Amino acid sequence: MSDLPPKRSIKRWLVTTNHKDVGVLYLSTALFFLVFGGVLALLFRAHLWESGGSGILGGSTYNQAVTTHGLLMVFWFLSPFAAGFANYLVPLQIGAKDLAFPRLNALSYWFYLFSGILVGISFFQGGSFAGGWTMYAPLNVPTYSPAMQATTGGNATILALILFTLSITIGTVNFLTTIHRSRAEGLGLWNVPMFTWSWLLTVWMMLFAFAALLAALLLLATDRVFLTQYFATDQGSGLLWGHLFWFFGHPEVYIVFFPALGIMFETFQTFTGRRLVGRKWVIIAMVLVAVQSFLVWMHHMFLTTINLPIKTLFMATTIGISLPFDLMVFALIYTMVKGRIRFTTPFLFSLGALVLFILGGITGVFLGAVVLDYEFRGTYWVVAHFHYVMVAGVTAMIGGLYYWWPKITGKMYSETLGKANFAVYFLGFNLLYFPMFLAWETPRRVFHYGEGLELYHQIATVGAFVLGASFLIMFYTLGKSLVSGPDAPDNPWEFSRTAEWAIPSPPPLDNWSGRPSYASGRLEFVDAATDGGAVAAGETATADVEDGGHEAHADHASIWPFGIGLGTFVFFLGLGGLTPYIGEFAEANGGDIGATADPSVVYPVLTGLGVAILAYVLFQFGREQFEAPEMAIAERWPFGGVDNTKFGVWVFLASDVVVFGAFIGAYVFMRIHAGWFEWSTVPPSALPGLINTYVLLTSSFTVILALVMAERGNKKGLLGALGATVLLGLTFMGIKAWEWSGKFAHGDFWFSGLEYSIYYVTTGLHGLHVLLGLFVAGFMIYRVLTVDAYLDDERPVEYFGLYWHFVDIVWVFLFPLFYLM
């Protein structure tokens, strides 16, 4: 399947892989989750109208509403809304026809959508997760939750977050490959538009931050579904969760705000008619923030038992990370001072975002000081500060929606309605959040407060409804534009300076009729029929061609990303309900895991059905012939020596390093906390681990041999080497299964104690990687047998080898940790 149905067809949106379509899907879905999370916020703000806690919500429903509101806004609205802009605009801004891996781009969207549906369903499974959006231990495990919420509904929320992080990981690999390897000729990194720069740094942060979150969520999911003991004990579990979560959580602030900054940079330049003052210094400042964001996480843990010198060090890093932001703020101010401002709707929202962010940043300095943090932590001061920063980002992104709306839809909107939207929005924002500074003594996540604070909360509730009304105005304004607005010119803004404004509104399917080039210092379109001479921006050029004069054809449609998303959704939906079965097994074997709900046969059936769907659609995904050719001429510094897929594999493995690093770090942390030499060694003998080490190292050799055979075009040799790799992998899994079964026979299960949980989960994650590698190797053998694959192009064998060698290297670390120490 390669041709796209028309946009009015539902089928179009199920099969599309085109980056602009995926961008529209992200934007519209994120706005839906904005409404979902906003309605929850209005519910609990209405509840807080009175101080005694006798409002419209009970304690449990209030906690669910607050928790789900936070999760939806942080995960399912903020980042995906920015991702929608990035999907639509980044290829246009850098001169690419699409993202490097279009099918994976579609898959990232379907994972995102189905993860959000899973959250919605959780309310109908006994109750959604209610432990706060930060999910602090030990309140995040079944022992401290109501029975049904501890299993089905709460599990569904955690599994939805895992599915969301998988979506993010796929997207980051795609964007990093695209931006680093698919820039138009002559477009160096220094010269890419500021929005693309902001998104590039965002996805680099996402790659490592969300990998840490994925590790934390996987550990939490094993606690909730399989009843392991990571966060159910008093052996440092609260600190462990804090370190893992906030290593993600603080970069997430910049992950959310950087795209908003990029939008502010673009709109300030356009509506002041001036290039951003200190542009290169702003880029350097953003790079510094991106790096430093991983060095400040412990300032969220000032109230824990971490010693004072460490806290002081992190107070210093917190102050240090504010300095580059000062530079960015002054750059925006000086750009206004030196320009001629036009107060359009996009600029008003961007200017409002700058004002709100300054206030949010100043109030955040209070929380960066250890002494003041002792007073403010856990109060509404944090709530107000957090929203003045995060929702300031939303403010800028609404400005971005108005800014690029003519490009995306080909329609103009009413400036009068847009400015009215801003006025109501800005009033509602400050009415809602500023009183929270005054009512700072209110404890967070508590459904009642002192009587003296009632007036501030009532003002905030009024502000919440005013802010909600502003979004109704926005939807009306944009809806009216879509239905009856005047047609937009290709470039409605006089001083816009990025490439997306050089093509029609909305852009054609393949973006460019010629090959974009900046070789002359300005945007031109090269006549691809001869690939020589240039056509000025805005003029017509012939279709792009590959080397040799043959027209390049990129596919745009595939149903299999949707199928993979659906299969994963069904699998996770079933997995979340298996806890009662595990609980019965645990109780029958002496496990003290607390009460669980009665098991339902529906969930095992759904789990099996999900596995069956995934097996089929993944097989078809692998078989599908889908063309996504690399750009023949592009700027690829500093990664010109590798192709797109190899670079993507390296980037993915970099994130997997963080996942395994977090698992190993959790083992080391918990063992040190318990006393290193008081830790009982789970495997009674090192012999099985030693044999498996030799088995895996040998399998690395057979993978290298397979690559050599593929390079020589030796089909029998390739089949033999891949077959040997599969046999060695199965041998590893067989020895591991024998080792585990021996422990089970002695009553040593994963729920028997913390050391058992850590051993089974860590080696189990590695075993899952081995199993996935075996499936890939088996599929490669099928391809060699049926279509003589890899004999003319051995690169897929090399890519598989990179993954397999990584899995082997991880075992080299796990063997001494679990078998020898």
PDB file of C-alpha atoms in Angstrom, residues 419-545:
ATOM      1  CA  LYS A 419      -7.080  39.058  20.202  1.00  0.00           C
ATOM      2  CA  ALA A 420     -10.252  38.541  22.232  1.00  0.00           C
ATOM      3  CA  ASN A 421      -9.095  34.974  22.818  1.00  0.00           C
ATOM      4  CA  PHE A 422      -5.768  36.261  24.147  1.00  0.00           C
ATOM      5  CA  ALA A 423      -7.394  38.835  26.441  1.00  0.00           C
ATOM      6  CA  VAL A 424      -9.713  36.273  28.055  1.00  0.00           C
ATOM      7  CA  TYR A 425      -6.898  33.698  28.238  1.00  0.00           C
ATOM      8  CA  PHE A 426      -4.417  36.052  29.923  1.00  0.00           C
ATOM      9  CA  LEU A 427      -7.041  37.269  32.411  1.00  0.00           C
ATOM     10  CA  GLY A 428      -8.153  33.723  33.247  1.00  0.00           C
ATOM     11  CA  PHE A 429      -4.586  32.488  33.593  1.00  0.00           C
ATOM     12  CA  ASN A 430      -3.617  35.070  36.189  1.00  0.00           C
ATOM     13  CA  LEU A 431      -6.939  34.842  38.029  1.00  0.00           C
ATOM     14  CA  LEU A 432      -6.393  31.103  38.316  1.00  0.00           C
ATOM     15  CA  TYR A 433      -2.737  30.807  39.234  1.00  0.00           C
ATOM     16  CA  PHE A 434      -1.662  34.028  40.947  1.00  0.00           C
ATOM     17  CA  PRO A 435      -3.978  33.581  43.983  1.00  0.00           C
ATOM     18  CA  MET A 436      -2.210  30.277  44.578  1.00  0.00           C
ATOM     19  CA  PHE A 437       0.927  32.215  45.539  1.00  0.00           C
ATOM     20  CA  LEU A 438      -1.155  34.062  48.129  1.00  0.00           C
ATOM     21  CA  ALA A 439      -2.730  30.823  49.353  1.00  0.00           C
ATOM     22  CA  TRP A 440       0.642  29.109  49.443  1.00  0.00           C
ATOM     23  CA  GLU A 441       0.013  27.535  52.841  1.00  0.00           C
ATOM     24  CA  THR A 442      -2.518  25.181  51.233  1.00  0.00           C
ATOM     25  CA  PRO A 443      -1.031  21.673  51.099  1.00  0.00           C
ATOM     26  CA  ARG A 444      -0.771  20.082  47.656  1.00  0.00           C
ATOM     27  CA  ARG A 445      -3.039  17.205  46.598  1.00  0.00           C
ATOM     28  CA  VAL A 446      -5.347  17.666  49.613  1.00  0.00           C
ATOM     29  CA  PHE A 447      -9.080  18.113  49.044  1.00  0.00           C
ATOM     30  CA  HIS A 448      -9.632  20.595  51.902  1.00  0.00           C
ATOM     31  CA  TYR A 449      -7.829  23.677  53.281  1.00  0.00           C
ATOM     32  CA  GLY A 450      -7.997  26.305  56.032  1.00  0.00           C
ATOM     33  CA  GLU A 451     -10.951  28.712  56.192  1.00  0.00           C
ATOM     34  CA  GLY A 452      -8.777  31.822  55.924  1.00  0.00           C
ATOM     35  CA  LEU A 453      -7.708  30.813  52.406  1.00  0.00           C
ATOM     36  CA  GLU A 454     -11.212  30.441  50.988  1.00  0.00           C
ATOM     37  CA  LEU A 455     -11.281  33.771  49.098  1.00  0.00           C
ATOM     38  CA  TYR A 456      -8.073  32.995  47.204  1.00  0.00           C
ATOM     39  CA  HIS A 457      -9.383  29.589  46.172  1.00  0.00           C
ATOM     40  CA  GLN A 458     -12.691  31.016  45.045  1.00  0.00           C
ATOM     41  CA  ILE A 459     -10.894  33.593  42.872  1.00  0.00           C
ATOM     42  CA  ALA A 460      -8.762  30.769  41.448  1.00  0.00           C
ATOM     43  CA  THR A 461     -11.875  28.726  40.656  1.00  0.00           C
ATOM     44  CA  VAL A 462     -13.430  31.686  38.825  1.00  0.00           C
ATOM     45  CA  GLY A 463     -10.171  32.061  36.932  1.00  0.00           C
ATOM     46  CA  ALA A 464     -10.266  28.382  35.970  1.00  0.00           C
ATOM     47  CA  PHE A 465     -13.641  28.802  34.303  1.00  0.00           C
ATOM     48  CA  VAL A 466     -12.530  32.032  32.587  1.00  0.00           C
ATOM     49  CA  LEU A 467      -9.449  30.214  31.271  1.00  0.00           C
ATOM     50  CA  GLY A 468     -11.673  27.374  30.098  1.00  0.00           C
ATOM     51  CA  ALA A 469     -13.893  29.892  28.282  1.00  0.00           C
ATOM     52  CA  SER A 470     -10.828  31.224  26.430  1.00  0.00           C
ATOM     53  CA  PHE A 471     -10.329  27.801  24.873  1.00  0.00           C
ATOM     54  CA  LEU A 472     -13.951  27.785  23.721  1.00  0.00           C
ATOM     55  CA  ILE A 473     -13.216  31.097  21.987  1.00  0.00           C
ATOM     56  CA  MET A 474     -10.098  29.569  20.417  1.00  0.00           C
ATOM     57  CA  PHE A 475     -11.998  26.547  19.101  1.00  0.00           C
ATOM     58  CA  TYR A 476     -14.724  28.816  17.730  1.00  0.00           C
ATOM     59  CA  THR A 477     -12.191  31.124  16.062  1.00  0.00           C
ATOM     60  CA  LEU A 478     -10.290  28.307  14.388  1.00  0.00           C
ATOM     61  CA  GLY A 479     -13.447  26.376  13.502  1.00  0.00           C
ATOM     62  CA  LYS A 480     -14.984  29.461  11.870  1.00  0.00           C
ATOM     63  CA  SER A 481     -11.739  29.980   9.965  1.00  0.00           C
ATOM     64  CA  LEU A 482     -11.760  26.402   8.728  1.00  0.00           C
ATOM     65  CA  VAL A 483     -15.357  26.570   7.555  1.00  0.00           C
ATOM     66  CA  SER A 484     -15.644  30.076   6.127  1.00  0.00           C
ATOM     67  CA  GLY A 485     -12.314  31.855   6.541  1.00  0.00           C
ATOM     68  CA  PRO A 486     -10.649  33.571   3.571  1.00  0.00           C
ATOM     69  CA  ASP A 487      -7.941  31.659   1.713  1.00  0.00           C
ATOM     70  CA  ALA A 488      -4.474  32.259   3.111  1.00  0.00           C
ATOM     71  CA  PRO A 489      -1.622  33.390   0.869  1.00  0.00           C
ATOM     72  CA  ASP A 490       1.523  31.275   0.762  1.00  0.00           C
ATOM     73  CA  ASN A 491       3.105  33.747   3.190  1.00  0.00           C
ATOM     74  CA  PRO A 492       0.673  35.911   5.194  1.00  0.00           C
ATOM     75  CA  TRP A 493       3.432  37.359   7.423  1.00  0.00           C
ATOM     76  CA  GLU A 494       5.596  40.092   5.957  1.00  0.00           C
ATOM     77  CA  PHE A 495       8.871  39.259   7.673  1.00  0.00           C
ATOM     78  CA  SER A 496       8.700  35.471   8.117  1.00  0.00           C
ATOM     79  CA  ARG A 497      12.042  33.962   7.175  1.00  0.00           C
ATOM     80  CA  THR A 498      11.793  30.140   7.290  1.00  0.00           C
ATOM     81  CA  ALA A 499      11.374  27.720   4.398  1.00  0.00           C
ATOM     82  CA  GLU A 500       7.801  26.598   5.068  1.00  0.00           C
ATOM     83  CA  TRP A 501       6.567  30.009   3.910  1.00  0.00           C
ATOM     84  CA  ALA A 502       8.180  29.566   0.474  1.00  0.00           C
ATOM     85  CA  ILE A 503       5.657  26.916  -0.659  1.00  0.00           C
ATOM     86  CA  PRO A 504       1.845  26.874  -1.051  1.00  0.00           C
ATOM     87  CA  SER A 505      -0.577  26.856   1.887  1.00  0.00           C
ATOM     88  CA  PRO A 506      -1.270  24.066   2.672  1.00  0.00           C
ATOM     89  CA  PRO A 507       1.895  22.415   1.326  1.00  0.00           C
ATOM     90  CA  PRO A 508       1.695  19.686  -1.345  1.00  0.00           C
ATOM     91  CA  LEU A 509       2.074  16.028  -0.357  1.00  0.00           C
ATOM     92  CA  ASP A 510       5.794  15.809  -1.169  1.00  0.00           C
ATOM     93  CA  ASN A 511       6.551  19.356   0.054  1.00  0.00           C
ATOM     94  CA  TRP A 512       8.882  20.444  -2.735  1.00  0.00           C
ATOM     95  CA  SER A 513       8.588  20.371  -6.525  1.00  0.00           C
ATOM     96  CA  GLY A 514      12.363  20.792  -6.751  1.00  0.00           C
ATOM     97  CA  ARG A 515      15.300  20.105  -4.472  1.00  0.00           C
ATOM     98  CA  PRO A 516      15.738  22.854  -1.843  1.00  0.00           C
ATOM     99  CA  SER A 517      19.264  24.213  -1.632  1.00  0.00           C
ATOM    100  CA  TYR A 518      21.038  26.854   0.447  1.00  0.00           C
ATOM    101  CA  ALA A 519      24.349  26.457  -1.378  1.00  0.00           C
ATOM    102  CA  SER A 520      24.157  30.047  -2.615  1.00  0.00           C
ATOM    103  CA  GLY A 521      23.422  31.430   0.832  1.00  0.00           C
ATOM    104  CA  ARG A 522      19.651  31.709   0.301  1.00  0.00           C
ATOM    105  CA  LEU A 523      16.815  29.270  -0.357  1.00  0.00           C
ATOM    106  CA  GLU A 524      16.598  28.133  -3.980  1.00  0.00           C
ATOM    107  CA  PHE A 525      14.964  25.166  -5.691  1.00  0.00           C
ATOM    108  CA  VAL A 526      17.269  23.139  -7.926  1.00  0.00           C
ATOM    109  CA  ASP A 527      15.792  21.817 -11.161  1.00  0.00           C
ATOM    110  CA  ALA A 528      16.122  18.109 -10.422  1.00  0.00           C
ATOM    111  CA  ALA A 529      15.788  17.019 -14.040  1.00  0.00           C
ATOM    112  CA  THR A 530      19.350  18.165 -14.576  1.00  0.00           C
ATOM    113  CA  ASP A 531      20.214  18.739 -10.903  1.00  0.00           C
ATOM    114  CA  GLY A 532      21.963  21.867 -12.029  1.00  0.00           C
ATOM    115  CA  GLY A 533      20.961  25.490 -12.223  1.00  0.00           C
ATOM    116  CA  ALA A 534      18.606  26.917  -9.640  1.00  0.00           C
ATOM    117  CA  VAL A 535      15.040  28.095  -9.583  1.00  0.00           C
ATOM    118  CA  ALA A 536      14.310  31.035  -7.317  1.00  0.00           C
ATOM    119  CA  ALA A 537      12.191  30.380  -4.244  1.00  0.00           C
ATOM    120  CA  GLY A 538       8.513  30.430  -5.084  1.00  0.00           C
ATOM    121  CA  GLU A 539       8.922  29.424  -8.770  1.00  0.00           C
ATOM    122  CA  THR A 540       8.035  26.043 -10.231  1.00  0.00           C
ATOM    123  CA  ALA A 541      10.644  23.293 -10.535  1.00  0.00           C
ATOM    124  CA  THR A 542      10.397  19.765 -11.898  1.00  0.00           C
ATOM    125  CA  ALA A 543      10.100  16.629  -9.786  1.00  0.00           C
ATOM    126  CA  ASP A 544      13.058  15.476  -7.733  1.00  0.00           C
ATOM    127  CA  VAL A 545      14.987  12.533  -9.185  1.00  0.00           C
TER     128      VAL A 545
END
